[in-house]
CSV table of C-alpha atoms and ligand atoms in Angstrom, one decimal:
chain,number,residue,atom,x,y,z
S,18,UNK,CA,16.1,6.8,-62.5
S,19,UNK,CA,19.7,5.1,-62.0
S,20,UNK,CA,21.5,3.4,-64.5
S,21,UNK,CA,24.2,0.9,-64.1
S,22,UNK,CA,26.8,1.2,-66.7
S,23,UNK,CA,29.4,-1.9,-66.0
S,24,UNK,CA,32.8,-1.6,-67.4
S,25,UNK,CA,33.4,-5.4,-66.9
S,26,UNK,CA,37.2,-5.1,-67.2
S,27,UNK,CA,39.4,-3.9,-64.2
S,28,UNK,CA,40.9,-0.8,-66.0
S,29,UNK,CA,39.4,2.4,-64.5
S,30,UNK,CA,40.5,4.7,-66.4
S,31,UNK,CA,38.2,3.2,-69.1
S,32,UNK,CA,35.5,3.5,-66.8
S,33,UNK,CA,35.2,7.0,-66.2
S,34,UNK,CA,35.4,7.8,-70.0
S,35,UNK,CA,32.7,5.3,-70.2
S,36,UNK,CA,30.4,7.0,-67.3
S,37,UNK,CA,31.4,10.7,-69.1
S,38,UNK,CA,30.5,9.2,-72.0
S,39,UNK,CA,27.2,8.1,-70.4
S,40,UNK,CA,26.1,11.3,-68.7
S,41,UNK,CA,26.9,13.5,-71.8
S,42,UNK,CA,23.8,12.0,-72.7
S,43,UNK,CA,21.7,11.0,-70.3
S,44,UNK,CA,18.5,12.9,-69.1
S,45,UNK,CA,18.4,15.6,-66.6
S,46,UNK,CA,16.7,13.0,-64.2
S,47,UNK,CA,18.6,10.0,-65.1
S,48,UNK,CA,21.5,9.2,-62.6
S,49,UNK,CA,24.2,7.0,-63.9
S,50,UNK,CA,26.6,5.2,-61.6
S,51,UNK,CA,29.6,3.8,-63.5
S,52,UNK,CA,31.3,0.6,-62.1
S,53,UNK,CA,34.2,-1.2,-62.5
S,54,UNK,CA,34.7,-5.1,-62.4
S,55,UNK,CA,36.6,-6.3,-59.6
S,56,UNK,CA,37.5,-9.4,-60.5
S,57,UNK,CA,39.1,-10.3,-63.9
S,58,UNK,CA,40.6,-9.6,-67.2
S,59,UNK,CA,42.3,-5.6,-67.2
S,60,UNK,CA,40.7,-5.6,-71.0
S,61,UNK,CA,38.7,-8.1,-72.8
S,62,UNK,CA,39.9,-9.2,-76.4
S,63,UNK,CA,39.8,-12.6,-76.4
S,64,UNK,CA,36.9,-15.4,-75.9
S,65,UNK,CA,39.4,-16.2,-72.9
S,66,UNK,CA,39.2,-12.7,-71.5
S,67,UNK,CA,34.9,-12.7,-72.7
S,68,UNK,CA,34.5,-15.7,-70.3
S,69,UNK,CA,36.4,-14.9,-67.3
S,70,UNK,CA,35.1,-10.9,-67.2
S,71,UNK,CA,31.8,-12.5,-66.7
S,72,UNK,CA,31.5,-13.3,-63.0
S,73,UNK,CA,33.0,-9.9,-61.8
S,74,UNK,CA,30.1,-8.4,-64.5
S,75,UNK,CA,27.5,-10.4,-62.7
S,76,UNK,CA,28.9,-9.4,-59.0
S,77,UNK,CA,28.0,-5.7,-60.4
S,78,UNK,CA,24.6,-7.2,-61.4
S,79,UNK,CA,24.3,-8.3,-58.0
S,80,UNK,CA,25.6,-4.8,-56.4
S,81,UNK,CA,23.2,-2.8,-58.3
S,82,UNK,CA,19.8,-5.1,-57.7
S,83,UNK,CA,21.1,-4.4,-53.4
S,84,UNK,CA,20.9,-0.4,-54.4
S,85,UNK,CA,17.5,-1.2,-56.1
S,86,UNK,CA,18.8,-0.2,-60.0
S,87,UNK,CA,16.1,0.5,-62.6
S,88,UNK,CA,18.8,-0.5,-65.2
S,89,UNK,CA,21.9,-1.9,-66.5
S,90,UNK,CA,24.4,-1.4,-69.4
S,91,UNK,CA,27.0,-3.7,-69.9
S,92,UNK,CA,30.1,-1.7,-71.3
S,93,UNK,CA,31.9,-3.9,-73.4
S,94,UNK,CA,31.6,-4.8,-77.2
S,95,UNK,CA,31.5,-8.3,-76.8
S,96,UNK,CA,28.2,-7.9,-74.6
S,97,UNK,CA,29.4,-10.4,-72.3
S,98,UNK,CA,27.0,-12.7,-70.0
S,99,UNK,CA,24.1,-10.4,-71.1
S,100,UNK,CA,21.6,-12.9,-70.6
S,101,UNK,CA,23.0,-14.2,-67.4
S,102,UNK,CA,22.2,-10.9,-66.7
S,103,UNK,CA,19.0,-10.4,-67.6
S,104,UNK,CA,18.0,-13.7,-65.6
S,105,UNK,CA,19.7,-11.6,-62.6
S,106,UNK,CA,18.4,-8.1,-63.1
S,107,UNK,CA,14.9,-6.5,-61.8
S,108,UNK,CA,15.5,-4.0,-64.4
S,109,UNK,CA,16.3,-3.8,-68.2
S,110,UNK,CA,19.4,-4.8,-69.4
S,111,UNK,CA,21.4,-4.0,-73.1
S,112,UNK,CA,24.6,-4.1,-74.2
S,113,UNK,CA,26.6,-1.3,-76.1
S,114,UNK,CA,27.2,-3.8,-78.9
S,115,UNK,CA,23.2,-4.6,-79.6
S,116,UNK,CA,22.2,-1.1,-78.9
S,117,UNK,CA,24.6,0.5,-81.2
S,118,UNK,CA,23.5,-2.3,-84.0
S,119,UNK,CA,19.7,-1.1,-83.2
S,120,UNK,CA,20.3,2.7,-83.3
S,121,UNK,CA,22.4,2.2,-86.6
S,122,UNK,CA,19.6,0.0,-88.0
S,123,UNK,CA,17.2,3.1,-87.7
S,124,UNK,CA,19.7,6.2,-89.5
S,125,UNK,CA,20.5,3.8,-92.2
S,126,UNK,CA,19.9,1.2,-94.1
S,127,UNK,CA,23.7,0.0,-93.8
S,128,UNK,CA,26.4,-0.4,-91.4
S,129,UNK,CA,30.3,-1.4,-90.3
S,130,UNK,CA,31.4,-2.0,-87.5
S,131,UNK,CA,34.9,-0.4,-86.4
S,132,UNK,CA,36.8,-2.6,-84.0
S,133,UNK,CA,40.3,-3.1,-82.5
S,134,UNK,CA,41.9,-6.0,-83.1
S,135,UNK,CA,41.1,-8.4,-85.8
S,136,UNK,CA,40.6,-11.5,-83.4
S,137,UNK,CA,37.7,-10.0,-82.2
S,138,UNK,CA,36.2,-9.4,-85.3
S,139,UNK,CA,34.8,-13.2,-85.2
S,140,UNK,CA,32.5,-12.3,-81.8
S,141,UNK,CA,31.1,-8.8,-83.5
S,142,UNK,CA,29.9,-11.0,-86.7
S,143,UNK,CA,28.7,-13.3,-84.4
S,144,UNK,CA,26.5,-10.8,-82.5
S,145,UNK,CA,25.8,-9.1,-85.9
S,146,UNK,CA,23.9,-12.5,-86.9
S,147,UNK,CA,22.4,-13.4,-83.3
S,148,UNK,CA,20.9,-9.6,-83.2
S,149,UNK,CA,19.5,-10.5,-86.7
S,150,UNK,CA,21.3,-7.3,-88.5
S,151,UNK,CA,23.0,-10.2,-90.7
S,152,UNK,CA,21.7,-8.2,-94.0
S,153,UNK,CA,22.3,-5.0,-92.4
S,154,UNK,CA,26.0,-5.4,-91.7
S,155,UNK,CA,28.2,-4.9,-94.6
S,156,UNK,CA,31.8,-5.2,-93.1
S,157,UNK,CA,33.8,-5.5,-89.4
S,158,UNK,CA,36.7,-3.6,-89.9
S,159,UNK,CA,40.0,-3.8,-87.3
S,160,UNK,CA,42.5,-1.3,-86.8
S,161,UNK,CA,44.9,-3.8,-84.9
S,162,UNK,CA,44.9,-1.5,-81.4
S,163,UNK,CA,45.1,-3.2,-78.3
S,164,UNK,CA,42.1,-2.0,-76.2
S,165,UNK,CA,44.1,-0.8,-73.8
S,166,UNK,CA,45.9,1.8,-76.3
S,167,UNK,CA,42.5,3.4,-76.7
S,168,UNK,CA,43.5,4.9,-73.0
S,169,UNK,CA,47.4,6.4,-74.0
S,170,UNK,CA,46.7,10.0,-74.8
S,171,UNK,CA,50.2,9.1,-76.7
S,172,UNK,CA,48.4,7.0,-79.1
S,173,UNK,CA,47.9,7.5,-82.0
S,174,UNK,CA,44.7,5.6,-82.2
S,175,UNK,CA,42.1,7.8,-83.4
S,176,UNK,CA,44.0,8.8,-86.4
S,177,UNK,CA,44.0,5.1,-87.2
S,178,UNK,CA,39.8,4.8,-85.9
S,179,UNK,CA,39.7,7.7,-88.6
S,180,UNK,CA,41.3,6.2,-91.4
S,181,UNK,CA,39.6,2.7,-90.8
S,182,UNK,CA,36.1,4.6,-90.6
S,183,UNK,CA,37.0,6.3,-94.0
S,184,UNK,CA,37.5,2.8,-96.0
S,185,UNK,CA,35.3,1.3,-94.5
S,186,UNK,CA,32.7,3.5,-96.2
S,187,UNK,CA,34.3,3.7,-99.1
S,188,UNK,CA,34.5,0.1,-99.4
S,189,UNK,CA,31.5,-0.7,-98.1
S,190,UNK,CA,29.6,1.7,-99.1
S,191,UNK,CA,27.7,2.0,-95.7
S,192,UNK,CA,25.3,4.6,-94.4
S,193,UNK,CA,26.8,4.3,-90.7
S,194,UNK,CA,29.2,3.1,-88.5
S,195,UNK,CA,29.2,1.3,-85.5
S,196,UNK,CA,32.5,2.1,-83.1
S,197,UNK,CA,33.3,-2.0,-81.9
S,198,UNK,CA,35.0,-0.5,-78.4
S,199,UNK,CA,33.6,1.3,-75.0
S,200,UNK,CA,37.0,2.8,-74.8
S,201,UNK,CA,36.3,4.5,-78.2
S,202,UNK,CA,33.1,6.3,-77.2
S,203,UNK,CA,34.5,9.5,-76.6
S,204,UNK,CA,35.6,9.8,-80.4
S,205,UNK,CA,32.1,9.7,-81.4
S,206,UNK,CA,30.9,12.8,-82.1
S,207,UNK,CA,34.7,13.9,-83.7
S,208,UNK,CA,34.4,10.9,-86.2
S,209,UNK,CA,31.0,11.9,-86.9
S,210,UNK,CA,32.0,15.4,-87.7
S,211,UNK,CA,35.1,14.0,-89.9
S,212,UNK,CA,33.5,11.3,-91.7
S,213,UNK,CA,29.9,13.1,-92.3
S,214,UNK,CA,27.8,9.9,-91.8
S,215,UNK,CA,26.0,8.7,-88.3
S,216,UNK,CA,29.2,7.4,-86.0
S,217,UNK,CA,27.1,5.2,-83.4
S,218,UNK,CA,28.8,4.7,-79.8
S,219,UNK,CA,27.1,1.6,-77.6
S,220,UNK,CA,27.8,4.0,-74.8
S,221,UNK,CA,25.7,6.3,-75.4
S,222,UNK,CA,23.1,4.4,-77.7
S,223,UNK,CA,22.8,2.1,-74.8
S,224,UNK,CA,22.4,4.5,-72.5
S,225,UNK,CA,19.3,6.2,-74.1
S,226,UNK,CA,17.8,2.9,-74.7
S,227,UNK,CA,17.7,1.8,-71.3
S,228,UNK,CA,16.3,5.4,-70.1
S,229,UNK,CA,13.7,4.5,-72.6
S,230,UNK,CA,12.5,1.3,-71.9
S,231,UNK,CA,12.5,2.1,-68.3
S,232,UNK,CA,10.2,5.5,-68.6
S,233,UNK,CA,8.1,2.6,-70.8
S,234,UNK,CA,8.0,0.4,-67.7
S,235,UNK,CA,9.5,-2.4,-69.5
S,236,UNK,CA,11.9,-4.8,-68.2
S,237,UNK,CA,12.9,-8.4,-68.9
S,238,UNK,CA,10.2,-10.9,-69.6
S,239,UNK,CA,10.7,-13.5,-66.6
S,240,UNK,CA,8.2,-15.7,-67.9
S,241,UNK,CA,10.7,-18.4,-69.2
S,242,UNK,CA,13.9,-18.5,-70.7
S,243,UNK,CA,15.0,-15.2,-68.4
S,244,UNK,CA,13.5,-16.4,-65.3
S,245,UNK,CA,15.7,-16.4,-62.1
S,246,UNK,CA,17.8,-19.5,-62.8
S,247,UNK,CA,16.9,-22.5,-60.7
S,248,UNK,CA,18.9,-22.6,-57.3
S,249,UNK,CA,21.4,-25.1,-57.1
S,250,UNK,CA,24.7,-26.4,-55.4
S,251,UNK,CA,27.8,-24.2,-57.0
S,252,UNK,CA,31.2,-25.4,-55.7
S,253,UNK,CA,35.1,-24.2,-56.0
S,254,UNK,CA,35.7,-20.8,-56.5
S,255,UNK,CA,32.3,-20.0,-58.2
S,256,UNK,CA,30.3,-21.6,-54.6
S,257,UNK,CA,29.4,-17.4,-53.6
S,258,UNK,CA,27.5,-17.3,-57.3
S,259,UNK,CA,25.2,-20.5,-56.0
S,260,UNK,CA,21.7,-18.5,-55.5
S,261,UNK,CA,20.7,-20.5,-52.6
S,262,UNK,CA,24.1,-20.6,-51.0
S,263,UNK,CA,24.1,-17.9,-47.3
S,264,UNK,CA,26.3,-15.2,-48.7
S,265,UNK,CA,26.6,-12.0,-50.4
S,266,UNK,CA,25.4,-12.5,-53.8
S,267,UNK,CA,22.6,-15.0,-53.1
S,268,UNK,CA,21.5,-12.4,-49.7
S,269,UNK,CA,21.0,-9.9,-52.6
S,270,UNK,CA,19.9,-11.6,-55.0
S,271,UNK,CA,17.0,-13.5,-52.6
S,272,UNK,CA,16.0,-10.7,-50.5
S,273,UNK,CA,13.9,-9.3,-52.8
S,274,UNK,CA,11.1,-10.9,-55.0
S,275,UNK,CA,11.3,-11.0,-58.6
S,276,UNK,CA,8.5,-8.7,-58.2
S,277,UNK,CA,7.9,-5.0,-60.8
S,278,UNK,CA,8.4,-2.1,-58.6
S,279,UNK,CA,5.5,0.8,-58.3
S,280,UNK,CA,6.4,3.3,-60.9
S,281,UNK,CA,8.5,6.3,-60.0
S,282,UNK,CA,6.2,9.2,-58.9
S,283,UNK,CA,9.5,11.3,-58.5
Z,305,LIG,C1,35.3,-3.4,-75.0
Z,305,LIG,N1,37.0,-5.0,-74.9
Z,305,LIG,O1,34.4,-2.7,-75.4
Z,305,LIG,C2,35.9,-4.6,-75.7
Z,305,LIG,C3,36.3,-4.2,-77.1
Z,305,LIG,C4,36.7,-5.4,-77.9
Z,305,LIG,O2,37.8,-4.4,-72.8
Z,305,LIG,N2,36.0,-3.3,-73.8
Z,305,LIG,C5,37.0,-4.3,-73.8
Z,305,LIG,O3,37.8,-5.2,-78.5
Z,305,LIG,O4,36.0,-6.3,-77.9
């Protein structure tokens, strides 16, 4: 099977630790193609930056239903336009931020989240409640690091992840933690090691959850809300996003039924 894994900031760099991240755990026959948004904020930290990384997410969306994808990850904690792209996608779609909430949920009855920069920790309660982990959640913890920092070797970020993990579960007394970054996925399994309790990265929680609902044959309920949205006129800068409109995204996007594929007999 192939898996999308959409960074939907610019910054490369973060995108291969992302896809390394990703095929560390991944299946022998899973293939995992990690992309980066073209179009957009360089890191996302801000409602500002959650809004505008969401068109260049959805252009991957669009890219990987042309290659015939069987799934997607969106690689950001926010989860950004995850149902837009689930009205998009053939295929399952998660995002690291629910699928690290869900995998924590099931090696403990509590968790934190681990985050960088307190003005983010508003979206992550927010998710924590739509996801409807509200009583499982006992604290969102920032470390004040830029996202961006996460990618300076220089940094001294994960001394500061660390030390945040550490009172986190001392003064939350949680079972878990959830890492509240993509960039922070490769400090994972060293956190868990330190710290002694499950350390949960979307990445890779993500990852195996989309391997697992395709091999199920499961994929997005079209029936209603996550139909394909209704064609109509889309004008200004957005007019290549109209579905109807005679151009890249809508060619993909309209060239195939919304139809289940034959299972793989690979
Ligand atoms: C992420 N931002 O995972 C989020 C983390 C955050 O560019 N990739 C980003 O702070 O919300």
């Amino acid at each position: 099977m192939n898996i999308i894994i959409i960074n939907p900031n610019t910054t490369r760099a973060m995108t291969e630790l992302i896809g390394s991240c990703a095929r560390a755990v991944a299946a022998p026959g899973t293939r995992i193609t990690a992309v980066t948004s073209t179009t957009g904020p360089a890191s996302i930290e801000s409602h500002y930056d959650e809004a505008l990384s969401v068109p260049g997410m959805l252009l991957q969306i669009a890219e990987g239903e042309s290659v015939d994808a069987d799934g997607y990850v969106i690689a950001c904690f926010g989860d950004p336009g995850l149902d837009a792209a689930r009205e998009l996608a053939r295929g399952p779609v998660v995002g690291i931020a629910e699928a690290a909430m869900h995998a924590a949920s099931l090696v403990g009855r509590d968790f934190s989240i681990v985050t960088t920069l307190n003005r983010t920790t508003g979206r992550a309660k927010d998710l924590v409640a739509h996801y409807g982990f509200s009583s499982r959640c006992v604290g969102v913890h920032a470390c004040e690091i830029p996202v961006l920092d996460l990618e300076d070797p220089s940094s001294t970020a994960a001394t500061v992840i660390l030390q945040m993990c550490r009172d986190a579960i001392e003064h939350d007394g949680c079972d878990s933690i959830v890492l509240g970054c993509a960039g922070m996925a490769d400090l994972c399994a060293w956190l868990s090691a330190e710290l002694g309790v499950p350390v949960i990265d979307g990445v890779g929680a993500a990852t195996k959850l989309i391997e697992g609902l395709v091999s199920l044959g499961l994929r997005t309920s079209t029936r209603s809300e996550f139909a394909r949205p209704l064609p109509k006129h889309y004008s200004g800068s957005l007019s290549a996003f109209e579905l109807a409109a005679p151009n890249h995204l809508s060619s993909i996007l309209h060239s195939r039924p919304n139809r289940a594929r034959p299972r793989d007999t690979s």
